[in-house]
Amino acid sequence: MIKLWGRNTSSNVMKVIWLLEELGLPYTRVDVGGAFGGTATPDYRAMQPLGLVPAIEDGDFTLFESNTILRYICNAHAPSTPLYPTEPKARARVEAWMDFQQTAINRPMSTVFLGLVRTPPEKRDTAAIAAAAKDAAGLWAILDGRLARHAYAAGDSLTLADMALGIYVHRWFVMDVPGRPEAPNLRAWYQRLLARPAFAKHLAVPPS
Ligand SMILES: N[C@@H](CCC(=O)N[C@@H](CS)C(=O)NCC(=O)O)C(=O)O
């Protein structure tokens, strides 16, 4: 059985929870990271050398990096799932949007989230939050344009790309983001994600 290490308030842990639930795979989860601590021990660092969450154990195999974990779980436990198509072009399209999450939108969304949720109002750098919100809005606009033509991030069905991005779109709409523009296709996609029971239960929670 897969053992998932990481607190369930972490965006990167949430995406793994969503996949495990969506596939109906049995798993256990251990609270580490944040206020729980437990990520500096030699045993944990052997699984996740940076001391971040998530990490997984699958038998004697351990793995870190959330998007790699998503791909591994599909490859090892659900090789024919449409969440991670095997046809090369379809698979590459999924991976490109997963990379978009890690390499493009992660940075401004982290600044907005940490500023608005984890920083008390009197200590907030409002200029930095506004600048990051503007950057994030520009990136969400790219996805909004794509979602005008497709129901999901990588095409016409739910894939790992939606799982990588989903928690961020939830936070984008529930946080009090300064200057957040309308993005009707993005909002419609968010509604489609909310209709998934695992997303509604484990990701659509108040940001904390
Ligand atoms: N690229 C890594 C990033 C992991 C990461 O930054 N995790 C954050 C939580 S979202 C973390 O571990 N923060 C410190 C902590 O929770 O103790 C991944 O996708 O797994």
Coordinates of C-alpha atoms and ligand atoms in Angstrom, one line a residue:
M1 CA 0.0 0.0 0.0
I2 CA 1.2 3.5 -0.8
K3 CA 2.2 5.6 2.2
L4 CA 2.0 9.3 1.5
W5 CA 4.0 11.6 3.7
G6 CA 2.8 15.2 4.1
R7 CA 0.2 17.5 5.7
N8 CA -3.1 17.7 3.9
T9 CA -2.9 21.5 3.8
S10 CA 0.0 21.5 1.3
S11 CA -1.0 22.1 -2.3
N12 CA 1.6 19.5 -3.4
V13 CA 0.3 16.9 -1.1
M14 CA -3.3 17.6 -2.1
K15 CA -2.7 16.8 -5.7
V16 CA -1.4 13.4 -4.7
I17 CA -4.4 12.8 -2.4
W18 CA -6.7 13.7 -5.3
L19 CA -5.1 11.2 -7.6
L20 CA -5.1 8.4 -5.1
E21 CA -8.8 9.1 -4.3
E22 CA -9.7 9.4 -8.0
L23 CA -8.1 6.1 -8.8
G24 CA -9.5 4.4 -5.7
L25 CA -6.1 3.2 -4.6
P26 CA -5.6 2.3 -0.9
Y27 CA -3.2 4.5 0.9
T28 CA -2.2 5.8 4.3
R29 CA -1.0 9.3 5.0
V30 CA 1.3 10.7 7.7
D31 CA 1.2 14.3 8.8
V32 CA 4.7 15.8 8.4
G33 CA 5.8 19.3 7.4
G34 CA 4.7 22.7 8.5
A35 CA 3.7 22.7 12.2
F36 CA 3.9 18.9 12.3
G37 CA 7.7 19.0 11.6
G38 CA 9.3 15.6 11.1
T39 CA 11.0 16.5 7.8
A40 CA 14.5 17.1 9.1
T41 CA 15.1 13.5 10.3
P42 CA 17.7 11.4 8.4
D43 CA 15.0 8.9 7.6
Y44 CA 12.8 11.6 6.0
R45 CA 15.7 13.2 4.2
A46 CA 16.5 9.9 2.7
M47 CA 13.1 10.0 1.0
Q48 CA 12.9 13.8 0.4
P49 CA 16.4 15.3 0.4
L50 CA 15.1 18.9 0.5
G51 CA 12.9 18.2 3.6
L52 CA 9.7 19.2 1.7
V53 CA 6.4 17.5 1.3
P54 CA 5.2 15.2 -0.2
A55 CA 7.1 12.0 -0.4
I56 CA 5.8 8.5 -0.9
E57 CA 6.8 5.0 0.0
D58 CA 5.6 2.2 -2.2
G59 CA 7.0 -1.0 -0.7
D60 CA 10.8 -0.4 -0.5
F61 CA 10.6 2.3 -3.2
T62 CA 10.5 6.0 -2.2
L63 CA 9.9 9.1 -4.3
F64 CA 9.7 12.9 -4.0
E65 CA 8.5 15.7 -6.3
S66 CA 4.7 15.8 -6.5
N67 CA 4.3 15.8 -10.2
T68 CA 6.7 12.9 -10.6
I69 CA 4.8 11.1 -7.9
L70 CA 1.6 11.6 -9.9
R71 CA 3.2 10.1 -13.0
Y72 CA 4.7 7.3 -11.0
I73 CA 1.4 6.3 -9.4
C74 CA -0.3 6.1 -12.8
N75 CA 2.5 4.2 -14.4
A76 CA 2.9 1.7 -11.6
H77 CA -0.7 1.3 -10.4
A78 CA -3.1 2.5 -13.2
P79 CA -1.2 2.2 -16.5
S80 CA -4.2 2.5 -18.7
T81 CA -5.9 5.4 -16.8
P82 CA -7.0 8.2 -19.1
L83 CA -5.7 10.6 -16.5
Y84 CA -2.2 10.0 -18.0
P85 CA -2.7 9.0 -21.6
T86 CA -0.1 6.8 -23.2
E87 CA -0.3 8.2 -26.7
P88 CA 2.8 10.3 -27.0
K89 CA 1.3 13.6 -28.1
A90 CA -1.6 13.4 -25.6
R91 CA 0.9 12.5 -22.8
A92 CA 3.2 15.3 -23.8
R93 CA 0.3 17.8 -23.7
V94 CA -0.5 16.7 -20.1
E95 CA 3.1 17.0 -19.1
A96 CA 3.5 20.5 -20.6
W97 CA 0.6 21.8 -18.4
M98 CA 2.0 20.0 -15.4
D99 CA 5.3 21.8 -16.1
F100 CA 3.3 25.1 -16.5
Q101 CA 2.2 24.6 -12.9
Q102 CA 5.7 24.0 -11.6
T103 CA 7.7 26.4 -13.7
A104 CA 5.3 29.3 -14.4
I105 CA 2.3 29.7 -12.1
N106 CA 3.8 28.3 -9.0
R107 CA 5.9 31.3 -8.2
P108 CA 3.3 34.1 -8.4
M109 CA 0.6 31.9 -6.8
S110 CA 2.9 31.1 -3.9
T111 CA 3.6 34.8 -3.3
V112 CA -0.1 35.6 -3.3
F113 CA -1.0 32.6 -1.1
L114 CA 1.8 33.1 1.4
G115 CA 1.0 36.9 1.5
L116 CA -2.8 36.7 1.9
V117 CA -3.1 33.5 3.9
R118 CA 0.0 32.9 5.9
T119 CA 1.0 36.5 6.7
P120 CA -0.9 38.7 9.2
P121 CA -2.4 41.9 7.5
E122 CA 0.0 44.3 9.3
K123 CA 3.0 42.4 8.0
R124 CA 1.9 42.0 4.4
D125 CA 3.9 43.3 1.5
T126 CA 0.9 44.6 -0.4
A127 CA 3.0 45.8 -3.4
A128 CA 4.6 42.4 -3.8
I129 CA 1.2 40.6 -3.5
A130 CA -0.3 42.9 -6.1
A131 CA 2.6 42.4 -8.5
A132 CA 2.4 38.6 -8.1
A133 CA -1.4 38.7 -8.5
K134 CA -0.9 40.6 -11.8
D135 CA 1.6 38.0 -13.0
A136 CA -0.7 35.1 -11.9
A137 CA -3.6 36.8 -13.7
G138 CA -1.6 36.9 -16.9
L139 CA -0.8 33.2 -16.6
W140 CA -4.4 32.3 -15.8
A141 CA -5.5 34.2 -18.9
I142 CA -3.4 31.9 -21.0
L143 CA -5.1 28.9 -19.5
D144 CA -8.5 30.7 -19.8
G145 CA -7.9 31.0 -23.5
R146 CA -7.2 27.4 -23.8
L147 CA -10.2 26.5 -21.7
A148 CA -12.4 28.3 -24.2
R149 CA -11.7 25.4 -26.6
H150 CA -11.3 22.5 -24.2
A151 CA -13.1 21.4 -21.1
Y152 CA -9.9 20.5 -19.2
A153 CA -6.3 21.8 -19.1
A154 CA -4.8 19.2 -21.4
G155 CA -7.9 18.5 -23.6
D156 CA -11.4 17.2 -23.3
S157 CA -11.1 15.0 -20.3
L158 CA -9.7 15.2 -16.8
T159 CA -5.9 14.4 -16.6
L160 CA -2.9 14.9 -14.3
A161 CA -2.6 18.4 -15.7
D162 CA -5.9 19.3 -13.9
M163 CA -4.6 17.7 -10.7
A164 CA -1.4 19.7 -10.8
L165 CA -3.3 23.0 -11.3
G166 CA -6.5 22.4 -9.5
I167 CA -5.6 23.5 -6.0
Y168 CA -4.2 26.7 -7.4
V169 CA -7.4 27.6 -9.2
H170 CA -9.4 26.9 -6.1
R171 CA -7.1 29.3 -4.1
W172 CA -7.3 31.9 -6.9
F173 CA -11.0 32.1 -6.6
V174 CA -11.5 31.8 -2.8
M175 CA -8.7 34.2 -1.8
D176 CA -9.4 37.9 -1.7
V177 CA -7.0 38.5 -4.6
P178 CA -6.4 42.2 -5.4
G179 CA -7.4 43.1 -9.0
R180 CA -8.4 39.6 -10.0
P181 CA -9.9 39.8 -13.5
E182 CA -12.9 37.9 -14.7
A183 CA -11.9 34.7 -16.5
P184 CA -15.2 32.9 -17.4
N185 CA -13.6 29.8 -18.9
L186 CA -11.3 29.4 -15.9
R187 CA -14.3 29.7 -13.6
A188 CA -16.3 27.1 -15.6
W189 CA -13.3 24.7 -15.4
Y190 CA -13.1 25.3 -11.6
Q191 CA -16.8 24.4 -11.4
R192 CA -16.1 21.2 -13.3
L193 CA -13.4 20.3 -10.9
L194 CA -15.7 21.1 -7.9
A195 CA -18.0 18.4 -9.3
R196 CA -15.4 15.7 -8.6
P197 CA -16.1 14.3 -5.1
A198 CA -12.3 14.0 -4.3
F199 CA -11.6 17.5 -5.3
A200 CA -14.6 18.9 -3.4
K201 CA -13.6 17.0 -0.3
H202 CA -9.8 17.3 -0.1
L203 CA -8.9 20.4 -2.2
A204 CA -11.8 22.7 -2.0
V205 CA -11.1 23.6 1.6
P206 CA -10.4 27.0 3.1
P207 CA -6.7 27.9 2.4
S208 CA -4.6 27.6 5.5
Ligands
LIG1 N1 8.6 20.9 -6.2 C1 8.2 20.3 -4.9 C2 7.8 21.4 -4.0 C3 7.4 20.8 -2.6 C4 7.1 22.0 -1.6 O1 7.5 23.1 -1.8 N2 6.4 21.6 -0.6 C5 6.0 22.6 0.4 C6 4.5 22.5 0.8 S1 3.5 22.8 -0.6 C7 6.8 22.3 1.7 O2 7.2 21.2 1.9 N3 6.8 23.3 2.6 C8 7.5 23.1 3.9 C9 6.7 22.2 4.9 O3 5.5 21.9 4.7 O4 7.3 21.9 5.9 C10 7.0 19.3 -5.2 O5 6.3 19.6 -6.1 O6 6.9 18.3 -4.5

